[in-house]
Amino acid sequence: MSKSKSPQDAELLKSDIASFASSLGFSTDASVPYSGFNDVDFRKAGPLKPPKPSKTPKSKNQSAQLEKKPNSTQIQKNDKNTRNNQRPKPKPPVLSLEDTNKNNSFSREHDKFKNFPALPLVKASALSVWYEDELELEKKVFGEEGNAKKAVEVRNVDEWKKLVDKKRELGERLMFQYAKDYELSKGKSGDMKMVMASQRSGTAADKVSAFTFMIADNPVANLKSLDGLLGLVTSKVGKRYAFTGFDALKELFISNLLPDRKLKTLLQRPVNELPETKDGYSLLLFWYWEDCLKQRYERFVIAVEEASRDMLPALKDKALKTMYILLKSKSEQERKLLSSLVNKLGDPQNKGASNADYYLSNLLSDHPNMKAVVIDEVDNFLFRPHLGPRAKYHAINFLSQIRLSQKGDGPKVAKRLIDVYFALFKVLITEAGRSQELDNKSNKVVKHTPSSKENKLKVGEESHIELDSRLLSALLTGVNRAFPYVSSNEADDITDVQTPMLFQLVHSKNFNVGVQALMLLDKISSKNQVVSDRFYRALYSKLLLPAVMNSSKAKMFIGLLLRAMKSDVNLKRVAAFSKRVLQEYGPPE
């Protein structure tokens, strides 16, 4: 650079150099001392790492000050630890031996029984079938008849409950001792060790198989395994586990656990008369086990009932089939199972109602003596408040398919069915009369041109009326099927009481309902050999309707007409019927 250049040129050169330096990242501020490369854009965010401790020893005051002032990283670690401590503990896995039911007495810790002395008790390896061994022990303790005829005498209920609670605690202690004996006797074999290992750490299928094997081998000593399987269907662990749980528990309850009688609780047992001997303690153990089994089976039935209301069709069908098999096989909880199965006749889906109808029909074919019980349950279902016509139709359709006979209790069952049919007749007629009165009142008050919404309402009302006509037809079909099996004495009472209602149905607007009512009146008349003039007058009025040949019951009506004309002794009336038929439909070609 030459010396002749002006100061302005020097300033321009400095500014060029400063801009070039700033582009390279160097500081250009003259007031700030030179600090090298500007690395602001490349620095890490957040706190810096703590400095490494120096090797030189520090004084006690300096170390105390450092301990009082924790750095930021220590604060973050403490926050993480507090958050981890606040997190809820993970739930036990599916099919765990830890039962989550707090109300379960056996699921509590048994540490309090570890230091108790062992009581004389039957060996766990000597168990064959628990209810057979229980019966043998009852015969030993109470004699040959056992305690079947031995009634429990209770004078003070509160004292009796306190005594039963003490015996229940003793039974829990005996079961703990029995389970320990089972583990010591069976746990030494290699196969049993493998099964126990599968219980604790294995796949879901392996755990189900292991639990099932342990319960089948000795159910009294493996109540925890039964609780583990119940967790599949009672807890919300997933529907795929419920399918496996229903199958496994159903087979266990039918094949191994439930006897061919109803289970009893400790309150129903004479626990005050048990001796403090080996047989007495062993019998108390089996009674306590039976009380626990009754509670578990009730939980299983409740879970099946909840599954029958599930939105998944496959699970609903599985629950219905399980109800039917349990009802067919065992008598325990049959009232609750039957009520749940009958309740499915009102399922909103036609498939669910049809499946319930199918399983109930199979149940009556397997156990014909249950007809009266099933009819009573359907009767309670039919007269529930706010029950829709579709549910009533499915229930009446099932009742009309029950097989009847004139042997044994057949006439009583037929009479019970007819009582149910006519009671429902009265309800339907009163409901129809009330709806008609309401329609007349609304027509008198509102008079205007119908809109599109009102047309849609009329279409809905017509479908409702059509469904009611199907229900009436199903009712009359059931009466027609059941009436021939009623005894002659009861048939006379039915004729005197129910004939006015049937004539009211003859004049219904629906032709099919009127034909069914006429058929029922014809059967009543032929059974009692008394044919009234009112019947022929109603039959003649049906000939004047144009819906005779267009109805689905046309063949039925023509058969009824021919039967009535053949049985009529009044020739002039027969001639009038023949003349009317020829005038209306013409001579045959």
Coordinates of C-alpha atoms in Angstrom, one line a residue:
M1 CA 0.0 0.0 0.0
S2 CA 1.5 3.3 -1.0
K3 CA 1.9 6.2 1.4
S4 CA 0.1 8.7 -1.0
K5 CA -3.3 7.1 -0.3
S6 CA -5.8 9.2 1.7
P7 CA -7.3 8.3 5.1
Q8 CA -10.6 7.5 3.5
D9 CA -9.0 4.7 1.5
A10 CA -7.6 3.3 4.7
E11 CA -10.9 3.3 6.4
L12 CA -12.5 1.5 3.5
L13 CA -9.8 -1.1 3.6
K14 CA -10.4 -1.7 7.3
S15 CA -14.2 -2.1 6.8
D16 CA -13.5 -4.7 4.0
I17 CA -11.2 -6.6 6.3
A18 CA -13.7 -6.5 9.1
S19 CA -16.5 -7.8 7.0
F20 CA -14.3 -10.6 5.7
A21 CA -13.3 -11.5 9.3
S22 CA -16.9 -11.5 10.5
S23 CA -17.8 -13.9 7.6
L24 CA -15.1 -16.3 8.9
G25 CA -16.5 -16.1 12.5
F26 CA -13.9 -13.8 14.1
S27 CA -14.9 -11.0 16.4
T28 CA -14.6 -7.5 14.9
D29 CA -15.5 -5.4 18.0
A30 CA -12.6 -3.3 18.9
S31 CA -13.8 -2.7 22.5
V32 CA -13.8 -6.5 23.2
P33 CA -10.5 -8.1 23.4
Y34 CA -9.7 -10.8 20.8
S35 CA -11.2 -14.1 21.8
G36 CA -10.5 -16.2 18.8
F37 CA -13.2 -18.1 16.8
N38 CA -16.9 -17.2 17.4
D39 CA -18.5 -20.6 18.2
V40 CA -21.9 -19.3 19.5
D41 CA -23.8 -21.3 16.8
F42 CA -22.0 -24.5 17.6
R43 CA -22.3 -24.5 21.4
K44 CA -24.5 -27.1 23.2
A45 CA -27.6 -26.0 25.0
G46 CA -28.2 -26.8 28.6
P47 CA -26.0 -27.0 31.6
L48 CA -22.4 -27.8 31.3
K49 CA -20.9 -31.0 32.7
P50 CA -19.7 -30.7 36.3
P51 CA -15.9 -30.1 36.6
K52 CA -13.8 -33.1 37.5
P53 CA -12.7 -33.2 41.1
S54 CA -9.2 -32.0 41.6
K55 CA -6.7 -34.4 43.1
T56 CA -5.6 -31.9 45.6
P57 CA -7.2 -32.4 49.0
K58 CA -9.8 -29.8 50.0
S59 CA -10.6 -28.5 53.3
K60 CA -13.6 -29.5 55.3
N61 CA -15.4 -26.2 54.8
Q62 CA -15.0 -26.4 51.0
S63 CA -16.4 -29.9 50.9
A64 CA -19.3 -29.0 53.1
Q65 CA -20.2 -26.0 50.8
L66 CA -20.1 -28.3 47.8
E67 CA -22.4 -30.8 49.5
K68 CA -24.8 -28.0 50.3
K69 CA -25.0 -26.7 46.7
P70 CA -26.0 -29.6 44.4
N71 CA -25.6 -29.0 40.7
S72 CA -28.3 -29.2 38.0
T73 CA -27.6 -32.8 37.0
Q74 CA -28.2 -34.0 40.6
I75 CA -31.5 -32.1 40.7
Q76 CA -32.6 -33.8 37.5
K77 CA -31.7 -37.2 38.8
N78 CA -33.6 -36.5 42.0
D79 CA -36.7 -35.5 40.0
K80 CA -36.5 -38.7 38.0
N81 CA -36.3 -40.8 41.1
T82 CA -39.3 -39.0 42.6
R83 CA -41.3 -39.6 39.4
N84 CA -40.4 -43.3 39.4
N85 CA -41.5 -43.6 43.0
Q86 CA -44.8 -42.0 42.2
R87 CA -45.6 -44.4 39.4
P88 CA -48.1 -47.2 40.3
K89 CA -46.7 -50.6 40.7
P90 CA -47.3 -52.9 37.7
K91 CA -50.1 -55.3 38.0
P92 CA -49.4 -59.0 38.2
P93 CA -49.3 -60.7 34.8
V94 CA -52.1 -62.8 33.3
L95 CA -52.5 -66.2 34.9
S96 CA -50.4 -65.2 38.0
L97 CA -50.6 -67.2 41.2
E98 CA -51.1 -63.8 43.0
D99 CA -54.8 -63.4 43.2
T100 CA -55.9 -59.7 42.9
N101 CA -59.3 -60.3 44.6
K102 CA -59.1 -58.7 48.0
N103 CA -62.3 -60.2 49.2
N104 CA -61.0 -63.7 48.7
S105 CA -60.0 -65.2 52.1
F106 CA -57.7 -67.8 50.7
S107 CA -55.8 -65.2 48.6
R108 CA -54.4 -63.5 51.8
E109 CA -51.0 -64.2 53.1
H110 CA -50.6 -67.4 55.0
D111 CA -47.5 -66.4 56.9
K112 CA -49.5 -66.5 60.1
F113 CA -49.9 -70.2 59.7
K114 CA -46.3 -71.0 59.2
N115 CA -45.4 -71.2 62.9
F116 CA -48.6 -73.1 63.9
P117 CA -48.3 -76.8 64.8
A118 CA -49.5 -79.3 62.3
L119 CA -52.9 -80.9 63.0
P120 CA -53.8 -84.5 62.3
L121 CA -55.1 -84.4 58.7
V122 CA -55.6 -86.7 55.7
K123 CA -52.7 -87.0 53.3
A124 CA -52.8 -85.0 50.1
S125 CA -51.5 -88.0 48.1
A126 CA -54.5 -90.1 49.2
L127 CA -57.2 -88.0 47.4
S128 CA -59.3 -89.7 44.8
V129 CA -62.5 -87.7 44.1
W130 CA -63.1 -85.0 46.7
Y131 CA -66.9 -85.4 47.1
E132 CA -66.6 -89.1 47.4
D133 CA -63.9 -88.8 50.1
E134 CA -66.1 -86.2 51.8
L135 CA -69.1 -88.6 51.8
E136 CA -66.9 -91.4 53.3
L137 CA -65.7 -89.1 56.1
E138 CA -69.3 -88.0 56.8
K139 CA -70.2 -91.7 57.3
K140 CA -67.3 -92.2 59.6
V141 CA -68.1 -89.2 61.7
F142 CA -71.9 -89.2 61.7
G143 CA -72.7 -92.8 61.0
E144 CA -73.8 -94.7 57.9
E145 CA -76.5 -92.2 56.9
G146 CA -73.9 -89.3 57.0
N147 CA -75.3 -85.9 57.7
A148 CA -77.9 -86.0 55.0
K149 CA -80.7 -86.1 57.5
K150 CA -78.9 -84.1 60.1
A151 CA -80.5 -80.7 60.3
V152 CA -78.7 -77.6 61.6
E153 CA -80.4 -76.3 64.7
V154 CA -79.7 -72.6 65.2
R155 CA -81.0 -70.7 68.2
N156 CA -79.0 -67.5 68.0
V157 CA -78.0 -66.4 64.5
D158 CA -75.2 -64.1 65.6
E159 CA -73.5 -66.8 67.8
W160 CA -73.8 -69.3 65.0
K161 CA -72.1 -66.9 62.5
K162 CA -69.3 -66.3 65.0
L163 CA -68.8 -70.0 65.4
V164 CA -68.8 -70.5 61.6
D165 CA -66.2 -67.7 61.2
K166 CA -63.9 -69.5 63.7
K167 CA -64.4 -72.8 61.8
R168 CA -63.7 -71.0 58.5
E169 CA -60.4 -69.7 59.8
L170 CA -59.5 -73.2 61.0
G171 CA -60.4 -74.5 57.6
E172 CA -58.1 -72.0 56.0
R173 CA -55.3 -73.1 58.2
L174 CA -56.0 -76.8 57.4
M175 CA -56.0 -76.0 53.6
F176 CA -52.6 -74.2 54.0
Q177 CA -51.2 -77.3 55.7
Y178 CA -52.8 -79.6 53.1
A179 CA -51.3 -77.5 50.2
K180 CA -47.8 -77.7 51.8
D181 CA -48.2 -81.4 52.2
Y182 CA -49.1 -81.6 48.5
E183 CA -46.0 -79.6 47.5
L184 CA -43.7 -81.7 49.5
S185 CA -45.1 -85.0 48.3
K186 CA -45.6 -84.1 44.6
G187 CA -43.0 -81.4 44.0
K188 CA -40.0 -83.8 44.1
S189 CA -40.8 -85.5 40.7
G190 CA -39.4 -84.0 37.6
D191 CA -42.7 -83.8 35.8
M192 CA -44.3 -81.8 38.6
K193 CA -41.3 -79.4 38.8
M194 CA -41.7 -78.7 35.1
V195 CA -45.4 -78.1 35.5
M196 CA -44.7 -75.7 38.4
A197 CA -42.1 -73.9 36.4
S198 CA -44.7 -73.5 33.6
Q199 CA -47.1 -71.9 36.1
R200 CA -44.6 -69.2 36.9
S201 CA -42.8 -68.5 33.7
G202 CA -44.4 -69.7 30.5
T203 CA -46.6 -68.7 27.7
A204 CA -50.4 -68.2 28.2
A205 CA -51.2 -71.6 26.7
D206 CA -48.6 -73.3 28.8
K207 CA -49.9 -71.6 32.0
V208 CA -53.5 -72.7 31.2
S209 CA -52.4 -76.3 30.6
A210 CA -50.3 -76.3 33.8
F211 CA -53.1 -74.8 35.9
T212 CA -55.6 -77.3 34.5
F213 CA -53.3 -80.2 35.2
M214 CA -52.7 -79.1 38.8
I215 CA -56.5 -78.6 39.5
A216 CA -57.3 -82.0 37.9
D217 CA -54.6 -83.7 39.9
N218 CA -55.7 -82.3 43.3
P219 CA -58.3 -79.5 43.4
V220 CA -58.3 -79.1 47.2
A221 CA -54.6 -78.3 47.3
N222 CA -54.6 -76.0 44.2
L223 CA -57.2 -73.4 44.9
K224 CA -54.7 -70.7 43.8
S225 CA -54.5 -72.3 40.4
L226 CA -58.3 -72.2 40.1
D227 CA -58.2 -68.5 41.1
G228 CA -55.6 -67.9 38.3
L229 CA -57.9 -69.5 35.7
L230 CA -60.9 -67.5 37.0
G231 CA -58.8 -64.3 36.4
L232 CA -59.0 -65.0 32.7
V233 CA -62.7 -64.5 32.6
T234 CA -63.4 -62.2 35.5
S235 CA -60.8 -59.5 35.0
K236 CA -60.5 -57.3 31.9
V237 CA -57.3 -58.8 30.4
G238 CA -58.6 -59.3 26.9
K239 CA -61.2 -61.3 25.1
R240 CA -58.7 -63.7 23.5
Y241 CA -58.0 -65.0 27.0
A242 CA -61.7 -65.3 27.8
F243 CA -62.2 -67.8 25.0
T244 CA -59.5 -70.1 26.5
G245 CA -60.7 -69.5 30.0
F246 CA -64.3 -70.5 29.3
D247 CA -63.3 -73.8 27.7
A248 CA -60.8 -74.8 30.4
L249 CA -63.1 -73.9 33.4
K250 CA -66.2 -75.4 31.8
E251 CA -64.4 -78.8 31.4
L252 CA -62.9 -78.6 34.9
F253 CA -66.2 -77.8 36.6
I254 CA -68.1 -80.5 34.8
S255 CA -65.5 -83.3 34.9
N256 CA -63.6 -82.8 38.1
L257 CA -65.0 -80.2 40.5
L258 CA -68.9 -80.2 40.7
P259 CA -70.7 -83.2 42.1
D260 CA -74.2 -84.3 40.9
R261 CA -75.9 -82.3 43.7
K262 CA -76.0 -78.7 44.8
L263 CA -73.0 -77.4 46.8
K264 CA -73.4 -76.3 50.5
T265 CA -71.8 -73.5 52.5
L266 CA -70.4 -73.8 56.0
L267 CA -73.5 -72.1 57.4
Q268 CA -75.5 -75.2 56.2
R269 CA -73.1 -77.7 57.9
P270 CA -73.2 -78.9 61.5
V271 CA -69.7 -77.6 62.3
N272 CA -70.5 -77.5 66.0
E273 CA -70.6 -81.3 66.1
L274 CA -67.2 -82.0 64.5
P275 CA -64.8 -83.9 66.8
E276 CA -61.2 -82.7 67.2
T277 CA -59.8 -85.8 65.6
K278 CA -58.1 -86.6 62.3
D279 CA -61.5 -87.4 60.6
G280 CA -63.1 -84.3 62.1
Y281 CA -60.3 -82.0 60.9
S282 CA -60.3 -83.7 57.4
L283 CA -64.1 -83.3 57.1
L284 CA -63.8 -79.6 58.1
L285 CA -61.2 -79.2 55.4
F286 CA -63.5 -80.7 52.7
W287 CA -66.5 -78.6 53.9
Y288 CA -64.3 -75.4 53.7
W289 CA -63.2 -76.4 50.2
E290 CA -66.8 -76.9 49.2
D291 CA -67.7 -73.4 50.5
C292 CA -64.8 -71.9 48.5
L293 CA -65.8 -73.9 45.4
K294 CA -69.3 -72.6 45.6
Q295 CA -68.1 -69.0 45.7
R296 CA -65.7 -69.6 42.7
Y297 CA -68.5 -71.2 40.6
E298 CA -70.8 -68.3 41.3
R299 CA -68.1 -65.9 40.1
F300 CA -67.7 -68.0 36.9
V301 CA -71.5 -68.0 36.2
I302 CA -71.6 -64.2 36.6
A303 CA -68.7 -63.9 34.2
V304 CA -70.5 -66.1 31.7
E305 CA -73.6 -63.9 32.1
E306 CA -71.6 -60.7 31.4
A307 CA -70.0 -62.3 28.3
S308 CA -73.5 -63.1 26.9
R309 CA -74.1 -59.4 26.8
D310 CA -70.8 -58.6 25.0
M311 CA -70.8 -56.8 21.6
L312 CA -68.5 -59.5 20.1
P313 CA -70.8 -62.1 18.5
A314 CA -68.3 -65.0 18.8
L315 CA -67.9 -64.4 22.6
K316 CA -71.7 -64.1 23.0
D317 CA -72.2 -67.4 21.2
K318 CA -69.5 -69.0 23.4
A319 CA -71.2 -67.8 26.5
L320 CA -74.6 -69.1 25.4
K321 CA -73.2 -72.5 24.6
T322 CA -71.4 -72.6 28.0
M323 CA -74.7 -71.8 29.8
Y324 CA -76.5 -74.6 28.0
I325 CA -73.7 -77.2 28.7
L326 CA -73.6 -76.2 32.4
L327 CA -77.4 -76.4 32.7
K328 CA -77.5 -79.8 31.0
S329 CA -74.7 -81.3 33.1
K330 CA -74.9 -79.9 36.6
S331 CA -77.6 -78.6 38.9
E332 CA -75.5 -75.9 40.7
Q333 CA -76.7 -72.3 40.0
E334 CA -79.3 -73.6 37.6
R335 CA -81.8 -70.9 38.4
K336 CA -79.3 -68.1 37.5
L337 CA -78.1 -69.9 34.4
L338 CA -81.7 -70.6 33.2
S339 CA -82.7 -67.0 33.9
S340 CA -79.7 -65.7 31.8
L341 CA -80.5 -68.1 29.0
V342 CA -84.2 -67.1 28.8
N343 CA -83.2 -63.5 29.0
K344 CA -81.3 -63.9 25.7
L345 CA -84.7 -64.4 24.0
G346 CA -84.9 -60.6 24.0
D347 CA -81.5 -60.2 22.4
P348 CA -81.6 -57.2 19.9
Q349 CA -80.0 -59.4 17.3
N350 CA -82.1 -62.1 15.7
K351 CA -79.2 -64.6 15.8
G352 CA -78.7 -64.3 19.5
A353 CA -82.4 -64.8 20.2
S354 CA -82.5 -67.8 17.8
N355 CA -79.5 -69.4 19.5
A356 CA -81.2 -69.0 22.9
D357 CA -84.3 -70.6 21.4
Y358 CA -82.2 -73.5 20.0
Y359 CA -80.3 -74.2 23.3
L360 CA -83.5 -74.0 25.4
S361 CA -85.2 -76.6 23.1
N362 CA -82.2 -78.9 23.4
L363 CA -82.3 -78.5 27.1
L364 CA -85.9 -79.7 27.3
S365 CA -85.1 -82.6 25.0
D366 CA -82.3 -83.6 27.3
H367 CA -84.3 -83.0 30.5
P368 CA -88.0 -83.3 29.9
N369 CA -88.8 -82.9 33.6
M370 CA -87.6 -79.3 33.4
K371 CA -90.6 -78.2 31.3
A372 CA -92.6 -76.7 34.1
V373 CA -89.5 -74.8 35.5
V374 CA -88.6 -73.4 32.0
I375 CA -92.3 -72.4 31.3
D376 CA -92.4 -70.5 34.7
E377 CA -89.1 -68.7 33.8
V378 CA -90.4 -67.7 30.3
D379 CA -93.7 -66.5 31.9
N380 CA -91.7 -64.2 34.2
F381 CA -89.8 -63.0 31.2
L382 CA -92.9 -62.3 29.1
F383 CA -94.5 -60.0 31.7
R384 CA -91.5 -57.8 32.3
P385 CA -92.2 -54.1 31.9
H386 CA -91.1 -52.4 28.7
L387 CA -90.6 -55.7 26.8
G388 CA -90.7 -55.2 23.1
P389 CA -93.0 -57.2 20.7
R390 CA -90.0 -58.9 19.1
A391 CA -88.8 -60.4 22.4
K392 CA -92.4 -61.6 23.1
Y393 CA -92.6 -63.2 19.7
H394 CA -89.4 -65.2 20.2
A395 CA -90.6 -66.3 23.6
I396 CA -94.0 -67.5 22.4
N397 CA -92.4 -69.1 19.4
F398 CA -90.2 -71.1 21.8
L399 CA -93.2 -72.1 24.0
S400 CA -95.2 -73.2 20.9
Q401 CA -92.4 -75.7 20.0
I402 CA -92.4 -77.6 23.3
R403 CA -93.2 -81.2 22.8
L404 CA -96.3 -82.3 24.7
S405 CA -97.8 -85.7 25.6
Q406 CA -100.8 -87.1 27.4
K407 CA -98.6 -89.1 29.8
G408 CA -97.4 -88.1 33.2
D409 CA -97.4 -84.4 33.7
G410 CA -98.3 -83.7 30.0
P411 CA -101.8 -82.4 30.6
K412 CA -100.7 -80.1 33.4
V413 CA -97.9 -78.7 31.2
A414 CA -100.4 -78.1 28.4
K415 CA -102.8 -76.3 30.8
R416 CA -99.9 -74.1 32.1
L417 CA -99.0 -73.1 28.5
I418 CA -102.6 -72.2 27.7
D419 CA -102.8 -70.0 30.9
V420 CA -99.7 -68.2 29.7
Y421 CA -101.0 -67.7 26.2
F422 CA -104.4 -66.3 27.3
A423 CA -102.8 -64.0 29.9
L424 CA -100.7 -62.5 27.2
F425 CA -103.8 -62.2 25.0
K426 CA -105.4 -60.0 27.6
V427 CA -102.3 -57.8 27.9
L428 CA -102.1 -57.4 24.1
I429 CA -105.8 -56.5 23.8
T430 CA -105.6 -53.9 26.5
E431 CA -102.5 -52.4 25.0
A432 CA -104.1 -52.2 21.6
G433 CA -107.3 -50.6 23.1
R434 CA -105.2 -48.0 24.8
S435 CA -103.2 -47.2 21.7
Q436 CA -106.4 -46.9 19.7
E437 CA -107.9 -44.4 22.2
L438 CA -104.7 -42.3 22.1
D439 CA -104.8 -42.3 18.3
N440 CA -108.4 -41.2 18.2
K441 CA -107.7 -38.4 20.7
S442 CA -104.8 -37.2 18.6
N443 CA -106.8 -37.3 15.4
K444 CA -109.5 -35.2 16.9
V445 CA -107.1 -32.5 18.2
V446 CA -104.8 -32.2 15.2
K447 CA -106.2 -31.8 11.7
H448 CA -103.8 -30.8 9.0
T449 CA -102.2 -32.2 5.9
P450 CA -99.7 -35.0 6.6
S451 CA -96.0 -34.1 6.1
S452 CA -93.1 -36.4 5.1
K453 CA -92.2 -37.0 8.8
E454 CA -95.8 -38.1 9.5
N455 CA -95.6 -40.5 6.6
K456 CA -92.5 -42.1 8.0
L457 CA -94.3 -42.4 11.4
K458 CA -97.2 -44.2 9.7
V459 CA -94.8 -46.6 8.0
G460 CA -93.2 -47.4 11.4
E461 CA -96.7 -47.9 13.0
E462 CA -97.7 -50.3 10.2
S463 CA -94.5 -52.4 10.8
H464 CA -95.3 -52.4 14.5
I465 CA -98.9 -53.6 13.8
E466 CA -97.5 -56.3 11.5
L467 CA -95.2 -57.5 14.2
D468 CA -98.1 -57.6 16.7
S469 CA -100.1 -59.7 14.2
R470 CA -97.3 -62.2 14.0
L471 CA -97.3 -62.4 17.7
L472 CA -101.0 -63.1 17.8
S473 CA -100.6 -65.7 15.2
A474 CA -97.8 -67.4 17.2
L475 CA -100.1 -67.3 20.3
L476 CA -103.0 -68.9 18.5
T477 CA -100.7 -71.5 17.0
G478 CA -99.4 -72.4 20.5
V479 CA -103.0 -72.7 21.8
N480 CA -104.0 -74.9 18.9
R481 CA -101.1 -77.2 19.6
A482 CA -101.6 -77.3 23.4
F483 CA -105.4 -77.6 23.7
P484 CA -105.7 -81.3 22.5
Y485 CA -103.4 -82.4 25.4
V486 CA -105.5 -80.7 28.1
S487 CA -107.7 -83.0 30.2
S488 CA -111.5 -82.9 29.5
N489 CA -112.4 -81.3 32.9
E490 CA -109.9 -78.5 32.5
A491 CA -110.9 -78.0 28.8
D492 CA -114.5 -77.2 29.8
D493 CA -113.2 -74.5 32.2
I494 CA -111.0 -73.0 29.4
T495 CA -114.0 -73.0 27.0
D496 CA -116.3 -71.1 29.4
V497 CA -113.7 -68.5 30.4
Q498 CA -111.7 -67.9 27.2
T499 CA -114.4 -68.2 24.4
P500 CA -115.5 -64.5 24.5
M501 CA -111.9 -63.4 24.0
L502 CA -111.4 -65.7 21.0
F503 CA -114.6 -64.3 19.4
Q504 CA -113.1 -60.8 19.9
L505 CA -110.0 -61.9 18.0
V506 CA -112.0 -63.4 15.2
H507 CA -113.2 -59.9 14.2
S508 CA -109.6 -58.6 14.2
K509 CA -108.6 -56.5 11.2
N510 CA -105.8 -59.0 10.4
F511 CA -107.3 -61.9 8.4
N512 CA -104.6 -64.4 9.5
V513 CA -105.4 -63.7 13.2
G514 CA -109.1 -64.2 12.7
V515 CA -108.5 -67.5 10.9
Q516 CA -106.3 -68.8 13.7
A517 CA -109.0 -67.8 16.3
L518 CA -111.6 -69.6 14.3
M519 CA -109.5 -72.7 14.1
L520 CA -109.1 -72.7 17.9
L521 CA -112.8 -72.2 18.4
D522 CA -113.4 -75.2 16.0
K523 CA -111.1 -77.4 18.1
I524 CA -112.8 -76.3 21.3
S525 CA -116.2 -77.0 19.7
S526 CA -115.2 -80.4 18.3
K527 CA -113.7 -81.5 21.7
N528 CA -116.8 -80.6 23.6
Q529 CA -119.2 -81.6 20.7
V530 CA -121.0 -78.3 21.0
V531 CA -120.9 -76.0 18.0
S532 CA -122.5 -72.7 18.5
D533 CA -124.4 -70.6 16.0
R534 CA -122.1 -67.7 16.8
F535 CA -119.2 -69.7 15.4
Y536 CA -120.9 -70.3 12.0
R537 CA -122.0 -66.6 11.9
A538 CA -118.4 -65.5 12.4
L539 CA -117.2 -68.0 9.8
Y540 CA -119.7 -66.8 7.3
S541 CA -118.7 -63.2 7.8
K542 CA -115.1 -64.1 6.8
L543 CA -116.3 -65.3 3.4
L544 CA -117.3 -61.7 2.5
L545 CA -113.8 -60.4 2.9
P546 CA -111.7 -59.9 -0.2
A547 CA -108.5 -61.0 1.5
V548 CA -109.5 -64.7 1.6
M549 CA -107.7 -65.9 -1.4
N550 CA -104.8 -63.4 -1.1
S551 CA -103.8 -64.4 2.4
S552 CA -101.1 -66.8 3.4
K553 CA -103.7 -68.7 5.4
A554 CA -106.0 -69.3 2.5
K555 CA -105.5 -73.1 2.4
M556 CA -106.0 -73.2 6.2
F557 CA -109.2 -71.3 5.9
I558 CA -110.6 -73.5 3.1
G559 CA -109.8 -76.6 5.2
L560 CA -111.6 -75.1 8.2
L561 CA -114.6 -74.2 6.0
L562 CA -114.9 -77.8 4.7
R563 CA -114.6 -79.3 8.2
A564 CA -117.2 -77.0 9.6
M565 CA -119.7 -77.7 6.8
K566 CA -119.2 -81.5 7.2
S567 CA -119.8 -81.4 10.9
D568 CA -122.9 -79.1 10.7
V569 CA -126.3 -80.7 11.2
N570 CA -128.2 -77.7 9.9
L571 CA -128.6 -78.4 6.1
K572 CA -130.0 -75.0 5.3
R573 CA -126.9 -73.4 6.8
V574 CA -124.7 -75.7 4.7
A575 CA -126.6 -74.7 1.6
A576 CA -126.2 -71.1 2.4
F577 CA -122.4 -71.6 2.8
S578 CA -122.2 -73.4 -0.5
K579 CA -124.3 -70.8 -2.3
R580 CA -122.0 -68.0 -0.9
V581 CA -118.9 -69.8 -2.0
L582 CA -120.2 -70.3 -5.6
Q583 CA -121.3 -66.6 -5.8
E584 CA -118.0 -65.3 -4.6
Y585 CA -115.5 -67.6 -6.4
G586 CA -117.6 -69.2 -9.2
P587 CA -118.0 -72.9 -10.1
P588 CA -114.8 -74.9 -10.6
E589 CA -113.5 -75.0 -14.2

